PDB file of C-alpha atoms and ligand atoms in Angstrom:
ATOM      1  CA  MET A  18     -19.139  13.523 -24.507  1.00 82.00           C
ATOM      2  CA  GLU A  19     -16.619  10.891 -25.554  1.00 94.00           C
ATOM      3  CA  THR A  20     -17.204   7.544 -23.830  1.00 97.00           C
ATOM      4  CA  PHE A  21     -15.034   4.437 -23.704  1.00 98.00           C
ATOM      5  CA  VAL A  22     -16.623   1.079 -22.827  1.00 98.00           C
ATOM      6  CA  LEU A  23     -14.671  -1.650 -21.037  1.00 98.00           C
ATOM      7  CA  ALA A  24     -16.144  -5.132 -20.535  1.00 99.00           C
ATOM      8  CA  HIS A  25     -14.919  -8.183 -18.672  1.00 99.00           C
ATOM      9  CA  ASN A  26     -14.699 -11.569 -20.422  1.00 98.00           C
ATOM     10  CA  TYR A  27     -17.652 -12.872 -18.341  1.00 98.00           C
ATOM     11  CA  GLN A  28     -20.130 -10.256 -19.583  1.00 98.00           C
ATOM     12  CA  ARG A  29     -23.126 -11.247 -21.672  1.00 98.00           C
ATOM     13  CA  PRO A  30     -22.432 -11.472 -25.440  1.00 98.00           C
ATOM     14  CA  ASP A  31     -24.430  -8.308 -26.273  1.00 98.00           C
ATOM     15  CA  VAL A  32     -22.422  -6.338 -23.686  1.00 98.00           C
ATOM     16  CA  GLN A  33     -19.107  -7.697 -25.016  1.00 98.00           C
ATOM     17  CA  LEU A  34     -20.118  -6.688 -28.541  1.00 98.00           C
ATOM     18  CA  MET A  35     -20.792  -3.094 -27.425  1.00 98.00           C
ATOM     19  CA  ALA A  36     -17.398  -2.708 -25.717  1.00 98.00           C
ATOM     20  CA  ASP A  37     -14.301  -0.930 -27.042  1.00 98.00           C
ATOM     21  CA  THR A  38     -12.144  -3.408 -25.099  1.00 98.00           C
ATOM     22  CA  VAL A  39     -12.963  -6.824 -23.610  1.00 98.00           C
ATOM     23  CA  GLY A  40     -10.440  -8.454 -21.319  1.00 98.00           C
ATOM     24  CA  ASP A  41      -9.408 -10.052 -18.052  1.00 98.00           C
ATOM     25  CA  SER A  42      -8.882  -7.953 -14.920  1.00 98.00           C
ATOM     26  CA  LEU A  43      -5.243  -7.209 -15.739  1.00 98.00           C
ATOM     27  CA  GLU A  44      -5.925  -6.169 -19.339  1.00 98.00           C
ATOM     28  CA  LEU A  45      -8.805  -3.951 -18.201  1.00 98.00           C
ATOM     29  CA  ALA A  46      -6.565  -2.225 -15.645  1.00 98.00           C
ATOM     30  CA  LEU A  47      -3.808  -1.752 -18.238  1.00 97.00           C
ATOM     31  CA  GLU A  48      -6.287  -0.343 -20.747  1.00 98.00           C
ATOM     32  CA  ALA A  49      -7.856   1.916 -18.108  1.00 98.00           C
ATOM     33  CA  ARG A  50      -4.501   3.667 -17.688  1.00 96.00           C
ATOM     34  CA  GLU A  51      -4.449   4.677 -21.356  1.00 97.00           C
ATOM     35  CA  ILE A  52      -7.995   5.980 -21.836  1.00 97.00           C
ATOM     36  CA  ASP A  53      -8.430   9.680 -22.531  1.00 95.00           C
ATOM     37  CA  ALA A  54     -12.223   9.754 -23.062  1.00 97.00           C
ATOM     38  CA  ASP A  55     -14.251  11.965 -20.683  1.00 95.00           C
ATOM     39  CA  ARG A  56     -16.353   9.068 -19.503  1.00 97.00           C
ATOM     40  CA  ILE A  57     -15.620   5.363 -18.991  1.00 98.00           C
ATOM     41  CA  VAL A  58     -18.318   2.701 -18.698  1.00 98.00           C
ATOM     42  CA  MET A  59     -17.023  -0.383 -16.851  1.00 98.00           C
ATOM     43  CA  CYS A  60     -19.143  -3.486 -17.513  1.00 99.00           C
ATOM     44  CA  GLY A  61     -18.168  -6.065 -14.925  1.00 98.00           C
ATOM     45  CA  VAL A  62     -18.446  -5.996 -11.132  1.00 98.00           C
ATOM     46  CA  ASP A  63     -17.758  -3.372  -8.460  1.00 98.00           C
ATOM     47  CA  PHE A  64     -14.038  -3.940  -7.814  1.00 98.00           C
ATOM     48  CA  MET A  65     -13.231  -3.588 -11.537  1.00 98.00           C
ATOM     49  CA  ALA A  66     -14.985  -0.208 -11.652  1.00 98.00           C
ATOM     50  CA  GLU A  67     -13.108   0.894  -8.515  1.00 98.00           C
ATOM     51  CA  VAL A  68      -9.754   0.051 -10.141  1.00 98.00           C
ATOM     52  CA  VAL A  69     -10.756   2.023 -13.238  1.00 98.00           C
ATOM     53  CA  LYS A  70     -11.746   5.010 -11.049  1.00 98.00           C
ATOM     54  CA  THR A  71      -8.452   4.794  -9.142  1.00 98.00           C
ATOM     55  CA  LEU A  72      -6.560   5.049 -12.415  1.00 98.00           C
ATOM     56  CA  ASN A  73      -8.876   7.814 -13.704  1.00 98.00           C
ATOM     57  CA  PRO A  74      -9.766   9.924 -10.655  1.00 98.00           C
ATOM     58  CA  ASP A  75     -10.682  12.969 -12.760  1.00 97.00           C
ATOM     59  CA  ARG A  76     -12.866  11.153 -15.284  1.00 97.00           C
ATOM     60  CA  GLU A  77     -16.452  10.058 -14.874  1.00 97.00           C
ATOM     61  CA  VAL A  78     -16.496   6.298 -14.317  1.00 98.00           C
ATOM     62  CA  VAL A  79     -19.896   4.699 -14.716  1.00 98.00           C
ATOM     63  CA  VAL A  80     -21.401   1.229 -14.274  1.00 98.00           C
ATOM     64  CA  PRO A  81     -24.534  -0.021 -16.068  1.00 98.00           C
ATOM     65  CA  ASP A  82     -26.023  -1.352 -12.786  1.00 98.00           C
ATOM     66  CA  HIS A  83     -24.649  -0.527  -9.330  1.00 98.00           C
ATOM     67  CA  ARG A  84     -25.820  -3.864  -7.868  1.00 98.00           C
ATOM     68  CA  ALA A  85     -23.158  -5.934  -9.670  1.00 98.00           C
ATOM     69  CA  ALA A  86     -20.785  -6.838  -6.821  1.00 98.00           C
ATOM     70  CA  CYS A  87     -18.273  -9.705  -6.541  1.00 98.00           C
ATOM     71  CA  GLY A  88     -19.541 -12.225  -3.973  1.00 96.00           C
ATOM     72  CA  MET A  89     -16.005 -13.063  -2.851  1.00 98.00           C
ATOM     73  CA  ALA A  90     -14.738  -9.461  -2.587  1.00 98.00           C
ATOM     74  CA  MET A  91     -17.638  -8.271  -0.460  1.00 96.00           C
ATOM     75  CA  ARG A  92     -16.945 -10.817   2.292  1.00 96.00           C
ATOM     76  CA  LEU A  93     -13.671  -9.250   3.463  1.00 98.00           C
ATOM     77  CA  ARG A  94     -13.629  -5.969   5.373  1.00 98.00           C
ATOM     78  CA  ALA A  95     -10.613  -3.662   5.704  1.00 98.00           C
ATOM     79  CA  LYS A  96     -10.810  -3.770   9.501  1.00 98.00           C
ATOM     80  CA  GLU A  97     -10.487  -7.596   9.537  1.00 98.00           C
ATOM     81  CA  LEU A  98      -7.388  -7.439   7.345  1.00 98.00           C
ATOM     82  CA  ARG A  99      -5.871  -4.654   9.475  1.00 98.00           C
ATOM     83  CA  GLU A 100      -6.301  -6.785  12.612  1.00 98.00           C
ATOM     84  CA  PHE A 101      -4.943  -9.960  10.964  1.00 98.00           C
ATOM     85  CA  ARG A 102      -1.952  -8.060   9.631  1.00 98.00           C
ATOM     86  CA  ARG A 103      -1.036  -6.985  13.163  1.00 98.00           C
ATOM     87  CA  GLU A 104      -0.609 -10.669  14.071  1.00 98.00           C
ATOM     88  CA  HIS A 105       1.960 -11.093  11.247  1.00 98.00           C
ATOM     89  CA  PRO A 106       4.088  -7.934  11.274  1.00 97.00           C
ATOM     90  CA  ASP A 107       6.824  -9.524   9.132  1.00 98.00           C
ATOM     91  CA  ALA A 108       4.462 -10.476   6.272  1.00 98.00           C
ATOM     92  CA  ALA A 109       3.738  -8.570   3.061  1.00 98.00           C
ATOM     93  CA  VAL A 110       0.061  -8.272   2.149  1.00 98.00           C
ATOM     94  CA  VAL A 111      -0.965  -9.142  -1.408  1.00 99.00           C
ATOM     95  CA  ALA A 112      -4.535  -8.208  -2.330  1.00 99.00           C
ATOM     96  CA  TYR A 113      -6.134 -10.029  -5.222  1.00 98.00           C
ATOM     97  CA  VAL A 114      -7.907  -7.533  -7.507  1.00 98.00           C
ATOM     98  CA  ASN A 115     -11.189  -9.100  -6.310  1.00 98.00           C
ATOM     99  CA  THR A 116     -11.263  -6.954  -3.134  1.00 98.00           C
ATOM    100  CA  SER A 117     -12.881  -3.645  -2.217  1.00 98.00           C
ATOM    101  CA  ALA A 118     -10.861  -0.434  -2.571  1.00 98.00           C
ATOM    102  CA  GLU A 119     -10.770  -0.169   1.254  1.00 98.00           C
ATOM    103  CA  VAL A 120      -9.157  -3.628   1.511  1.00 98.00           C
ATOM    104  CA  LYS A 121      -6.639  -2.811  -1.252  1.00 98.00           C
ATOM    105  CA  ALA A 122      -5.692   0.322   0.663  1.00 98.00           C
ATOM    106  CA  GLU A 123      -4.489  -1.956   3.525  1.00 98.00           C
ATOM    107  CA  ALA A 124      -2.248  -4.029   1.201  1.00 98.00           C
ATOM    108  CA  ASP A 125       1.312  -3.640  -0.087  1.00 98.00           C
ATOM    109  CA  VAL A 126       0.558  -4.712  -3.626  1.00 98.00           C
ATOM    110  CA  MET A 127      -2.336  -5.857  -5.793  1.00 98.00           C
ATOM    111  CA  CYS A 128      -2.324  -8.828  -8.156  1.00 98.00           C
ATOM    112  CA  THR A 129      -4.694 -10.476 -10.610  1.00 98.00           C
ATOM    113  CA  SER A 130      -5.010 -14.136 -11.507  1.00 98.00           C
ATOM    114  CA  ALA A 131      -2.759 -13.441 -14.523  1.00 98.00           C
ATOM    115  CA  ASN A 132       0.218 -12.322 -12.432  1.00 98.00           C
ATOM    116  CA  ALA A 133      -0.338 -13.574  -8.835  1.00 98.00           C
ATOM    117  CA  VAL A 134       2.603 -16.014  -8.983  1.00 98.00           C
ATOM    118  CA  GLU A 135       4.888 -13.379 -10.527  1.00 98.00           C
ATOM    119  CA  VAL A 136       3.918 -10.704  -7.971  1.00 98.00           C
ATOM    120  CA  VAL A 137       4.421 -12.981  -4.953  1.00 98.00           C
ATOM    121  CA  SER A 138       7.732 -14.329  -6.344  1.00 98.00           C
ATOM    122  CA  SER A 139       9.132 -10.867  -6.822  1.00 98.00           C
ATOM    123  CA  LEU A 140       8.479  -9.648  -3.258  1.00 98.00           C
ATOM    124  CA  PRO A 141      11.445  -9.608  -0.840  1.00 97.00           C
ATOM    125  CA  GLU A 142       9.372 -10.943   2.106  1.00 98.00           C
ATOM    126  CA  ASP A 143       9.308 -14.701   2.797  1.00 98.00           C
ATOM    127  CA  LYS A 144       5.901 -14.521   4.409  1.00 98.00           C
ATOM    128  CA  ILE A 145       2.871 -13.389   2.410  1.00 98.00           C
ATOM    129  CA  ILE A 146      -0.683 -12.750   3.572  1.00 99.00           C
ATOM    130  CA  PHE A 147      -2.819 -13.403   0.498  1.00 99.00           C
ATOM    131  CA  VAL A 148      -6.427 -12.114   0.398  1.00 98.00           C
ATOM    132  CA  PRO A 149      -9.218 -13.088  -0.154  1.00 98.00           C
ATOM    133  CA  ASP A 150      -9.175 -16.227  -2.336  1.00 98.00           C
ATOM    134  CA  GLY A 151      -7.890 -19.378  -0.604  1.00 98.00           C
ATOM    135  CA  ASN A 152      -7.835 -21.352  -3.862  1.00 98.00           C
ATOM    136  CA  LEU A 153      -5.710 -18.773  -5.670  1.00 99.00           C
ATOM    137  CA  ALA A 154      -3.501 -18.590  -2.558  1.00 98.00           C
ATOM    138  CA  ALA A 155      -2.997 -22.390  -2.795  1.00 98.00           C
ATOM    139  CA  TRP A 156      -2.131 -22.066  -6.504  1.00 98.00           C
ATOM    140  CA  VAL A 157       0.445 -19.388  -5.669  1.00 99.00           C
ATOM    141  CA  GLN A 158       1.868 -21.456  -2.774  1.00 98.00           C
ATOM    142  CA  LYS A 159       2.339 -24.415  -5.141  1.00 98.00           C
ATOM    143  CA  HIS A 160       4.343 -22.243  -7.557  1.00 98.00           C
ATOM    144  CA  VAL A 161       6.269 -20.272  -4.956  1.00 98.00           C
ATOM    145  CA  PRO A 162       7.280 -23.054  -2.531  1.00 98.00           C
ATOM    146  CA  ASP A 163      10.105 -21.048  -0.935  1.00 98.00           C
ATOM    147  CA  LYS A 164       7.675 -18.592   0.655  1.00 98.00           C
ATOM    148  CA  GLU A 165       4.942 -19.095   3.204  1.00 98.00           C
ATOM    149  CA  VAL A 166       1.610 -17.993   1.728  1.00 98.00           C
ATOM    150  CA  ILE A 167      -1.002 -17.366   4.422  1.00 98.00           C
ATOM    151  CA  PRO A 168      -4.551 -17.247   3.062  1.00 98.00           C
ATOM    152  CA  PHE A 169      -6.996 -14.837   4.694  1.00 98.00           C
ATOM    153  CA  PRO A 170      -9.903 -14.905   5.499  1.00 98.00           C
ATOM    154  CA  GLU A 171     -10.530 -18.529   6.371  1.00 97.00           C
ATOM    155  CA  HIS A 172     -12.580 -20.196   3.603  1.00 96.00           C
ATOM    156  CA  GLY A 173     -12.390 -17.159   1.300  1.00 98.00           C
ATOM    157  CA  CYS A 174     -13.393 -18.285  -2.186  1.00 98.00           C
ATOM    158  CA  CYS A 175     -15.455 -17.500  -5.255  1.00 98.00           C
ATOM    159  CA  PRO A 176     -18.782 -19.328  -4.966  1.00 98.00           C
ATOM    160  CA  THR A 177     -18.922 -19.893  -8.737  1.00 98.00           C
ATOM    161  CA  HIS A 178     -15.445 -21.423  -9.085  1.00 98.00           C
ATOM    162  CA  HIS A 179     -15.398 -23.230  -5.750  1.00 98.00           C
ATOM    163  CA  SER A 180     -18.546 -25.083  -6.790  1.00 97.00           C
ATOM    164  CA  LEU A 181     -16.644 -27.053  -9.444  1.00 98.00           C
ATOM    165  CA  SER A 182     -15.775 -30.379  -7.826  1.00 98.00           C
ATOM    166  CA  PRO A 183     -13.256 -32.947  -9.093  1.00 98.00           C
ATOM    167  CA  SER A 184     -16.142 -35.387  -9.677  1.00 97.00           C
ATOM    168  CA  ASP A 185     -18.077 -32.811 -11.801  1.00 96.00           C
ATOM    169  CA  LEU A 186     -14.961 -32.311 -13.886  1.00 98.00           C
ATOM    170  CA  ARG A 187     -14.223 -36.040 -14.120  1.00 98.00           C
ATOM    171  CA  GLU A 188     -17.732 -36.676 -15.381  1.00 97.00           C
ATOM    172  CA  LEU A 189     -17.493 -33.978 -18.073  1.00 97.00           C
ATOM    173  CA  CYS A 190     -14.092 -35.307 -19.122  1.00 97.00           C
ATOM    174  CA  SER A 191     -15.466 -38.834 -19.461  1.00 98.00           C
ATOM    175  CA  GLN A 192     -18.264 -37.459 -21.700  1.00 98.00           C
ATOM    176  CA  HIS A 193     -15.685 -35.518 -23.769  1.00 98.00           C
ATOM    177  CA  PRO A 194     -12.488 -37.593 -23.720  1.00 98.00           C
ATOM    178  CA  ASP A 195     -11.125 -35.661 -26.740  1.00 98.00           C
ATOM    179  CA  ALA A 196     -11.270 -32.274 -24.934  1.00 98.00           C
ATOM    180  CA  THR A 197      -8.396 -30.306 -23.412  1.00 98.00           C
ATOM    181  CA  VAL A 198      -9.119 -29.265 -19.813  1.00 98.00           C
ATOM    182  CA  VAL A 199      -8.620 -25.588 -18.931  1.00 98.00           C
ATOM    183  CA  VAL A 200      -9.529 -24.003 -15.599  1.00 98.00           C
ATOM    184  CA  HIS A 201      -9.232 -20.737 -13.690  1.00 99.00           C
ATOM    185  CA  PRO A 202      -6.993 -20.734 -10.557  1.00 99.00           C
ATOM    186  CA  GLU A 203     -10.017 -19.733  -8.413  1.00 98.00           C
ATOM    187  CA  CYS A 204     -11.061 -23.406  -8.728  1.00 98.00           C
ATOM    188  CA  PRO A 205     -10.178 -25.799  -5.869  1.00 98.00           C
ATOM    189  CA  PRO A 206      -6.578 -27.146  -5.931  1.00 98.00           C
ATOM    190  CA  GLU A 207      -7.754 -30.712  -6.755  1.00 98.00           C
ATOM    191  CA  VAL A 208      -9.537 -29.322  -9.840  1.00 98.00           C
ATOM    192  CA  CYS A 209      -6.486 -27.290 -10.920  1.00 98.00           C
ATOM    193  CA  ALA A 210      -4.371 -30.439 -10.576  1.00 98.00           C
ATOM    194  CA  MET A 211      -6.578 -32.191 -13.166  1.00 98.00           C
ATOM    195  CA  ALA A 212      -6.240 -29.468 -15.813  1.00 98.00           C
ATOM    196  CA  ASP A 213      -3.977 -29.259 -18.874  1.00 98.00           C
ATOM    197  CA  PHE A 214      -3.851 -25.478 -18.403  1.00 98.00           C
ATOM    198  CA  VAL A 215      -4.621 -23.108 -15.520  1.00 98.00           C
ATOM    199  CA  GLY A 216      -4.800 -19.362 -16.111  1.00 98.00           C
ATOM    200  CA  SER A 217      -6.706 -16.105 -16.064  1.00 98.00           C
ATOM    201  CA  THR A 218      -9.662 -15.721 -18.408  1.00 98.00           C
ATOM    202  CA  SER A 219      -7.592 -14.075 -21.155  1.00 98.00           C
ATOM    203  CA  GLN A 220      -4.718 -16.526 -20.645  1.00 98.00           C
ATOM    204  CA  ILE A 221      -7.233 -19.352 -21.286  1.00 98.00           C
ATOM    205  CA  LEU A 222      -8.319 -17.623 -24.518  1.00 98.00           C
ATOM    206  CA  GLN A 223      -4.679 -17.119 -25.573  1.00 98.00           C
ATOM    207  CA  TYR A 224      -3.908 -20.773 -24.794  1.00 98.00           C
ATOM    208  CA  CYS A 225      -6.734 -21.930 -27.117  1.00 98.00           C
ATOM    209  CA  GLU A 226      -5.459 -19.584 -29.849  1.00 98.00           C
ATOM    210  CA  LYS A 227      -1.792 -20.476 -29.540  1.00 98.00           C
ATOM    211  CA  LYS A 228      -2.258 -24.227 -29.232  1.00 97.00           C
ATOM    212  CA  ASP A 229      -5.029 -24.265 -31.846  1.00 96.00           C
ATOM    213  CA  VAL A 230      -7.177 -26.328 -29.483  1.00 98.00           C
ATOM    214  CA  SER A 231     -10.313 -27.756 -31.134  1.00 98.00           C
ATOM    215  CA  LYS A 232     -12.322 -28.582 -28.009  1.00 98.00           C
ATOM    216  CA  ILE A 233     -12.112 -27.629 -24.319  1.00 98.00           C
ATOM    217  CA  VAL A 234     -13.822 -28.535 -21.096  1.00 98.00           C
ATOM    218  CA  MET A 235     -13.684 -25.158 -19.362  1.00 98.00           C
ATOM    219  CA  GLY A 236     -13.693 -24.639 -15.598  1.00 98.00           C
ATOM    220  CA  THR A 237     -14.600 -20.989 -15.329  1.00 98.00           C
ATOM    221  CA  GLU A 238     -17.603 -18.682 -15.632  1.00 98.00           C
ATOM    222  CA  GLU A 239     -19.599 -19.495 -18.760  1.00 98.00           C
ATOM    223  CA  GLY A 240     -19.375 -15.941 -20.222  1.00 98.00           C
ATOM    224  CA  LEU A 241     -15.842 -16.581 -21.461  1.00 98.00           C
ATOM    225  CA  ALA A 242     -17.177 -19.300 -23.804  1.00 98.00           C
ATOM    226  CA  PHE A 243     -18.713 -16.682 -26.138  1.00 98.00           C
ATOM    227  CA  ARG A 244     -15.372 -14.959 -26.756  1.00 98.00           C
ATOM    228  CA  ILE A 245     -13.432 -18.212 -27.154  1.00 98.00           C
ATOM    229  CA  ARG A 246     -15.934 -19.642 -29.664  1.00 98.00           C
ATOM    230  CA  ARG A 247     -16.074 -16.374 -31.595  1.00 98.00           C
ATOM    231  CA  GLU A 248     -12.349 -15.650 -31.720  1.00 98.00           C
ATOM    232  CA  THR A 249     -10.824 -19.128 -31.937  1.00 97.00           C
ATOM    233  CA  GLY A 250     -13.590 -21.436 -33.207  1.00 97.00           C
ATOM    234  CA  THR A 251     -12.810 -23.790 -30.301  1.00 98.00           C
ATOM    235  CA  GLU A 252     -15.730 -25.922 -29.104  1.00 98.00           C
ATOM    236  CA  VAL A 253     -16.346 -25.059 -25.441  1.00 98.00           C
ATOM    237  CA  ILE A 254     -18.023 -27.319 -22.873  1.00 98.00           C
ATOM    238  CA  VAL A 255     -18.842 -25.542 -19.567  1.00 98.00           C
ATOM    239  CA  PRO A 256     -20.308 -27.093 -16.403  1.00 95.00           C
ATOM    240  CA  GLY A 257     -23.915 -25.808 -16.368  1.00 90.00           C
ATOM    241  CA  HIS A 258     -23.712 -24.301 -12.887  1.00 94.00           C
ATOM    242  CA  MET A 259     -20.699 -22.052 -13.527  1.00 98.00           C
ATOM    243  CA  VAL A 260     -22.599 -18.784 -13.787  1.00 98.00           C
ATOM    244  CA  CYS A 261     -21.698 -15.699 -11.726  1.00 98.00           C
ATOM    245  CA  PRO A 262     -25.054 -14.008 -11.109  1.00 98.00           C
ATOM    246  CA  ASP A 263     -23.436 -10.615 -10.552  1.00 98.00           C
ATOM    247  CA  MET A 264     -21.580 -10.690 -13.861  1.00 98.00           C
ATOM    248  CA  LYS A 265     -24.961 -11.239 -15.544  1.00 98.00           C
ATOM    249  CA  ILE A 266     -26.680  -8.202 -13.983  1.00 98.00           C
ATOM    250  CA  ASN A 267     -25.441  -5.940 -16.779  1.00 98.00           C
ATOM    251  CA  THR A 268     -27.326  -6.171 -20.060  1.00 98.00           C
ATOM    252  CA  GLY A 269     -26.899  -4.557 -23.453  1.00 98.00           C
ATOM    253  CA  GLU A 270     -30.014  -2.498 -22.772  1.00 98.00           C
ATOM    254  CA  LYS A 271     -28.563  -1.083 -19.545  1.00 98.00           C
ATOM    255  CA  VAL A 272     -25.309  -0.222 -21.322  1.00 98.00           C
ATOM    256  CA  GLU A 273     -27.277   1.541 -24.054  1.00 98.00           C
ATOM    257  CA  ARG A 274     -29.189   3.481 -21.414  1.00 97.00           C
ATOM    258  CA  VAL A 275     -26.001   4.824 -19.798  1.00 96.00           C
ATOM    259  CA  LEU A 276     -24.531   5.626 -23.198  1.00 96.00           C
ATOM    260  CA  GLU A 277     -27.603   7.652 -24.140  1.00 95.00           C
ATOM    261  CA  ALA A 278     -28.058   9.433 -20.805  1.00 93.00           C
ATOM    262  CA  ARG A 279     -26.949  13.074 -20.801  1.00 87.00           C
ATOM    263  CA  HIS A 280     -26.515  12.946 -17.034  1.00 90.00           C
ATOM    264  CA  THR A 281     -25.575   9.724 -15.274  1.00 91.00           C
ATOM    265  CA  PRO A 282     -27.849   8.942 -12.317  1.00 91.00           C
ATOM    266  CA  GLU A 283     -25.851   9.172  -9.082  1.00 92.00           C
ATOM    267  CA  PRO A 284     -25.840   5.480  -8.054  1.00 94.00           C
ATOM    268  CA  LEU A 285     -24.225   4.559 -11.367  1.00 98.00           C
ATOM    269  CA  ARG A 286     -21.298   6.968 -10.897  1.00 98.00           C
ATOM    270  CA  VAL A 287     -18.291   5.395  -9.169  1.00 98.00           C
ATOM    271  CA  GLU A 288     -17.063   7.650  -6.360  1.00 98.00           C
ATOM    272  CA  LEU A 289     -14.177   6.907  -3.994  1.00 98.00           C
ATOM    273  CA  ASP A 290     -12.640   8.819  -1.123  1.00 98.00           C
ATOM    274  CA  PRO A 291      -9.550  10.729  -2.440  1.00 98.00           C
ATOM    275  CA  ASP A 292      -7.328   9.230   0.310  1.00 98.00           C
ATOM    276  CA  ILE A 293      -8.428   5.716  -0.656  1.00 98.00           C
ATOM    277  CA  ILE A 294      -7.742   6.540  -4.324  1.00 98.00           C
ATOM    278  CA  SER A 295      -4.168   7.590  -3.615  1.00 98.00           C
ATOM    279  CA  GLN A 296      -3.489   4.532  -1.411  1.00 98.00           C
ATOM    280  CA  VAL A 297      -4.997   2.115  -3.952  1.00 98.00           C
ATOM    281  CA  GLU A 298      -3.134   3.808  -6.794  1.00 98.00           C
ATOM    282  CA  GLU A 299       0.161   3.006  -5.059  1.00 98.00           C
ATOM    283  CA  VAL A 300      -0.839  -0.623  -4.587  1.00 98.00           C
ATOM    284  CA  VAL A 301      -1.880  -0.981  -8.242  1.00 98.00           C
ATOM    285  CA  GLU A 302       1.213   0.818  -9.547  1.00 98.00           C
ATOM    286  CA  GLU A 303       3.381  -1.450  -7.381  1.00 98.00           C
ATOM    287  CA  MET A 304       1.849  -4.417  -9.215  1.00 98.00           C
ATOM    288  CA  PHE A 305       2.652  -2.837 -12.586  1.00 97.00           C
ATOM    289  CA  ARG A 306       6.206  -2.125 -11.403  1.00 97.00           C
ATOM    290  CA  LEU A 307       6.749  -5.733 -10.242  1.00 96.00           C
ATOM    291  CA  THR A 308       5.321  -7.283 -13.399  1.00 92.00           C
ATOM    292  CA  ARG A 309       6.609  -4.950 -16.089  1.00 78.00           C
TER     293      ARG A 309
HETATM  294  P1  LIG B 523      -9.743 -12.717 -14.548  1.00 79.27           P
HETATM  295  O1  LIG B 523      -8.901 -11.627 -14.023  1.00 79.27           O
HETATM  296  O2  LIG B 523      -9.005 -13.986 -14.813  1.00 79.27           O
HETATM  297  O3  LIG B 523     -10.510 -12.270 -15.751  1.00 79.27           O
HETATM  298  O4  LIG B 523     -10.808 -13.133 -13.430  1.00 79.27           O
HETATM  299  C1  LIG B 523     -11.675 -12.261 -12.812  1.00 79.27           C
HETATM  300  C2  LIG B 523     -12.658 -12.982 -12.002  1.00 79.27           C
HETATM  301  O5  LIG B 523     -13.503 -12.394 -11.365  1.00 79.27           O
HETATM  302  C3  LIG B 523     -12.586 -14.412 -11.946  1.00 79.27           C
HETATM  303  O6  LIG B 523     -13.698 -14.915 -11.297  1.00 79.27           O
HETATM  304 FE1  LIG B 524     -16.376 -12.629  -8.009  1.00 79.27          FE
HETATM  305 FE2  LIG B 524     -16.485 -15.216  -8.566  1.00 79.27          FE
HETATM  306 FE3  LIG B 524     -18.097 -13.580  -9.832  1.00 79.27          FE
HETATM  307 FE4  LIG B 524     -15.446 -13.563 -10.347  1.00 79.27          FE
HETATM  308  S1  LIG B 524     -16.890 -15.214 -10.768  1.00 79.27           S
HETATM  309  S2  LIG B 524     -16.754 -11.771 -10.043  1.00 79.27           S
HETATM  310  S3  LIG B 524     -14.637 -14.006  -8.307  1.00 79.27           S
HETATM  311  S4  LIG B 524     -18.084 -14.003  -7.615  1.00 79.27           S
END
């Protein structure tokens, strides 16, 4: 059986080295549309595997460990969004990729950190409900001042990125005054305001490549450091606590096990309700249409 392995930029080095493609959420979704292997192994967290399944409903989509789930995505339920939406009937709903398939099915369009500003800017509505990351919503609001961006739920954030405080960053910068500061837009707004560059994981990598940066202080999950060091030679300093425990659940050994298995054990197979698949497909395709 032909198998294609996708891995997110935060995966452990051994997992990244086993992958056919490593990327940010947008690149993984774009790649997932083009795969014609019978089986796809998605090394990342739950919502990434759900997007891959949505784009490949007839292929077997497999994860190395079914417990890898995004801490931010799992805190928002579809029912809560449905109720909130009723209070704002004139607003469009933009779902960050870090949401469950059921939540995406309630939205008008999906976005990733790489295209959130572009997606929101291109919508005709002036009012946008943005779920579930309040920090990314603030980043979008700053860049799309003509619209009202309403974050939902209250205090929605990524525990790993939200834990980076301006004082942590200031301290690292004072220890490395020669470093360029790059952060992910899931960081708090005060942290983003201190950075030389803010972008998705792959946009950070591309920035280091293009600008030939020799040293960075990096405000995102530490897994990205491996790829940046390997592909650009840039020295990377990461705050020690920026580790997403769920992204680390997958290991090279677990990937090997699924690659060798003749039959994938049921919990590792990604299954979604066909109605949810068709609703999510529309929301994902709308993102591709708006950001072509
Ligand atoms: P990217 O889409 O930038 O890779 O980010 C995914 C993610 O989970 C960030 O925490
Ligand atoms: Fe989710 Fe944060 Fe982990 Fe990304 S780093 S997968 S947003 S918990």
